[in-house]
Amino acid sequence: MGRYVIRRLIQAIPVLLGATLLIFCIVFALPGDPIAALFGDKRPDPAIAEVLREQYHLNDPLLLQYWYYISGVLFRGDFGVNFADIPVSQIMAGKFQITLNLALTALTMEAVIGVGLGLWAALRRGKATDTMILASTLLLISVPTLVTGFVLQLLLGVKLKQWTGADIFPVAGTFAGWRSYLLPGFVLAGTSIAYLTRLTRTSLAETLRADYIRTATAKGLSRRRVVGRHGLRNALIPLVTYLGADLGNLMGGAVITETIFNLQGIGNQLFTSVYLREQPVVVGIVTVLVLVYILANLVVDLLYAVLDPRIRYE
């Protein structure tokens, strides 16, 4: 197992290099002058602008700029500074925690609600409950996140407070602690909940038709034990794969949700940095998200051996 983990970490290095080089080239190849954007509507003094370009290596070839960046990340853990000399790691520090809290809240809701509804639908396949759950998931998939966010913000954040007098679901900011993440967490996880519900239903229904399930039932095992110990455990493998990959999607796709609920996280910062042409911040945020994807996939691979003892890593 230890050798497998080390091998996977080594294999992750070219993935990290390729992904960061691609985003580095895309971001720095955008038209416009970031130094001119730094001064806004004012025209910068040519001498000062030239000094700043030299300071931030903007006159160097693109690959050399990339080497300065990636060598700092790999050897010193330094993500560089933005064009105001503020360390990128300092910019990301507090914002990353907010996005991580939001993503973990969404992932928890996704796992509990998605697997629960999928299990319920699979055990009542073809009945009214199954049809109702499938229709609900189709509705979640069809409605854009922007619409879902504003509707739930109005109904649960504003109207419910007027009816009950209790601020159960805050509509903006993080002032209410963990409750601040409930409503945006559900909005962010909405589409994923729908897909996971359908995936759970399909995977479990297929597993329950397997020969070993019929054998376990014929031996007189209870329905709960057959489904829980033999059926659900084997059906969890594709679900774990989906959840592991979705953690990166939730963190990278939180831009709209963070904007709706005024959460000052990574997604909001990414949008702002793209708008202000702060290339070092954009590349730094994407680098962290790539690392999250890599680590999440490694954890998923290791969980395979726990869920299915037939899988062994040598």
mmCIF file of N, CA, C and O in Angstrom, residues 23 28 30 66 68 113 121 126-127 134 143 149 178 199 202 235 240 244 250 257 266 276 296 301 307:
data_model
loop_
_atom_site.group_PDB
_atom_site.id
_atom_site.type_symbol
_atom_site.label_atom_id
_atom_site.label_comp_id
_atom_site.label_asym_id
_atom_site.label_seq_id
_atom_site.Cartn_x
_atom_site.Cartn_y
_atom_site.Cartn_z
ATOM 1 N N ILE A 23 -3.003 26.209 -17.790
ATOM 2 C CA ILE A 23 -3.726 27.385 -17.296
ATOM 3 C C ILE A 23 -2.819 28.605 -17.290
ATOM 4 O O ILE A 23 -3.267 29.733 -17.540
ATOM 5 N N PHE A 28 -1.902 33.981 -19.147
ATOM 6 C CA PHE A 28 -0.928 35.003 -19.524
ATOM 7 C C PHE A 28 -0.960 35.324 -21.016
ATOM 8 O O PHE A 28 -0.326 36.283 -21.451
ATOM 9 N N LEU A 30 -3.791 36.033 -22.501
ATOM 10 C CA LEU A 30 -4.948 36.901 -22.721
ATOM 11 C C LEU A 30 -4.490 38.279 -23.180
ATOM 12 O O LEU A 30 -3.449 38.780 -22.738
ATOM 13 N N TYR A 66 6.955 30.719 -16.346
ATOM 14 C CA TYR A 66 6.358 29.530 -15.731
ATOM 15 C C TYR A 66 7.363 28.821 -14.815
ATOM 16 O O TYR A 66 6.991 28.331 -13.739
ATOM 17 N N TYR A 68 9.810 30.195 -13.104
ATOM 18 C CA TYR A 68 9.895 30.961 -11.853
ATOM 19 C C TYR A 68 8.726 30.588 -10.929
ATOM 20 O O TYR A 68 8.907 30.431 -9.715
ATOM 21 N N ILE A 113 -28.304 12.922 1.338
ATOM 22 C CA ILE A 113 -29.579 13.018 0.620
ATOM 23 C C ILE A 113 -29.550 12.174 -0.646
ATOM 24 O O ILE A 113 -30.505 11.431 -0.931
ATOM 25 N N ALA A 121 -35.401 4.848 -3.673
ATOM 26 C CA ALA A 121 -35.958 4.625 -5.009
ATOM 27 C C ALA A 121 -35.650 3.223 -5.521
ATOM 28 O O ALA A 121 -36.496 2.570 -6.153
ATOM 29 N N GLY A 126 -40.195 1.214 -9.680
ATOM 30 C CA GLY A 126 -41.430 1.036 -10.423
ATOM 31 C C GLY A 126 -42.673 1.491 -9.696
ATOM 32 O O GLY A 126 -43.755 1.509 -10.281
ATOM 33 N N LYS A 127 -42.528 1.899 -8.426
ATOM 34 C CA LYS A 127 -43.677 2.343 -7.654
ATOM 35 C C LYS A 127 -43.780 3.867 -7.688
ATOM 36 O O LYS A 127 -42.950 4.559 -8.276
ATOM 37 N N LEU A 134 -37.573 10.315 -9.072
ATOM 38 C CA LEU A 134 -36.967 10.563 -10.378
ATOM 39 C C LEU A 134 -37.428 11.899 -10.963
ATOM 40 O O LEU A 134 -36.640 12.635 -11.563
ATOM 41 N N VAL A 143 -33.336 23.000 -13.511
ATOM 42 C CA VAL A 143 -33.344 24.388 -13.053
ATOM 43 C C VAL A 143 -31.902 24.866 -12.837
ATOM 44 O O VAL A 143 -31.141 24.218 -12.115
ATOM 45 N N GLY A 149 -30.794 29.254 -6.426
ATOM 46 C CA GLY A 149 -30.239 30.059 -5.349
ATOM 47 C C GLY A 149 -31.137 31.215 -4.960
ATOM 48 O O GLY A 149 -31.439 31.415 -3.774
ATOM 49 N N TRP A 178 -21.902 27.990 11.286
ATOM 50 C CA TRP A 178 -22.185 26.857 10.393
ATOM 51 C C TRP A 178 -23.524 26.987 9.690
ATOM 52 O O TRP A 178 -23.708 26.451 8.593
ATOM 53 N N LEU A 199 -27.653 7.755 -9.832
ATOM 54 C CA LEU A 199 -26.559 6.788 -9.892
ATOM 55 C C LEU A 199 -26.720 5.722 -8.815
ATOM 56 O O LEU A 199 -26.497 4.528 -9.079
ATOM 57 N N THR A 202 -29.582 3.306 -9.827
ATOM 58 C CA THR A 202 -29.189 2.388 -10.897
ATOM 59 C C THR A 202 -28.187 1.358 -10.407
ATOM 60 O O THR A 202 -28.332 0.150 -10.684
ATOM 61 N N ALA A 235 -22.424 -1.611 -4.196
ATOM 62 C CA ALA A 235 -22.928 -0.527 -5.041
ATOM 63 C C ALA A 235 -22.247 0.790 -4.737
ATOM 64 O O ALA A 235 -22.353 1.747 -5.519
ATOM 65 N N VAL A 240 -18.563 6.318 -4.572
ATOM 66 C CA VAL A 240 -17.360 6.907 -3.994
ATOM 67 C C VAL A 240 -16.537 7.595 -5.077
ATOM 68 O O VAL A 240 -15.972 8.676 -4.874
ATOM 69 N N GLY A 244 -15.723 11.551 -4.863
ATOM 70 C CA GLY A 244 -14.341 12.006 -4.833
ATOM 71 C C GLY A 244 -14.050 13.026 -5.921
ATOM 72 O O GLY A 244 -13.396 14.051 -5.673
ATOM 73 N N LEU A 250 -17.106 20.903 -6.773
ATOM 74 C CA LEU A 250 -17.824 21.787 -5.858
ATOM 75 C C LEU A 250 -16.975 22.999 -5.492
ATOM 76 O O LEU A 250 -17.480 24.124 -5.424
ATOM 77 N N THR A 257 -22.625 30.397 -6.580
ATOM 78 C CA THR A 257 -23.198 30.275 -5.242
ATOM 79 C C THR A 257 -22.597 31.295 -4.285
ATOM 80 O O THR A 257 -23.322 31.929 -3.503
ATOM 81 N N ILE A 266 -12.960 31.262 -2.385
ATOM 82 C CA ILE A 266 -12.048 31.133 -3.525
ATOM 83 C C ILE A 266 -12.753 31.434 -4.842
ATOM 84 O O ILE A 266 -12.192 32.073 -5.732
ATOM 85 N N LEU A 276 -9.957 41.580 -12.822
ATOM 86 C CA LEU A 276 -8.896 42.573 -12.611
ATOM 87 C C LEU A 276 -7.575 42.175 -13.282
ATOM 88 O O LEU A 276 -6.579 42.877 -13.130
ATOM 89 N N ALA A 296 -8.001 14.026 -3.830
ATOM 90 C CA ALA A 296 -9.313 13.381 -3.734
ATOM 91 C C ALA A 296 -9.333 12.065 -4.509
ATOM 92 O O ALA A 296 -9.872 11.052 -4.035
ATOM 93 N N ASP A 301 -9.118 6.005 -4.628
ATOM 94 C CA ASP A 301 -8.447 4.753 -4.991
ATOM 95 C C ASP A 301 -8.158 3.893 -3.766
ATOM 96 O O ASP A 301 -8.277 2.661 -3.804
ATOM 97 N N LEU A 307 -13.766 -1.020 0.415
ATOM 98 C CA LEU A 307 -15.108 -1.428 0.007
ATOM 99 C C LEU A 307 -15.130 -2.792 -0.660
ATOM 100 O O LEU A 307 -16.096 -3.551 -0.517
#
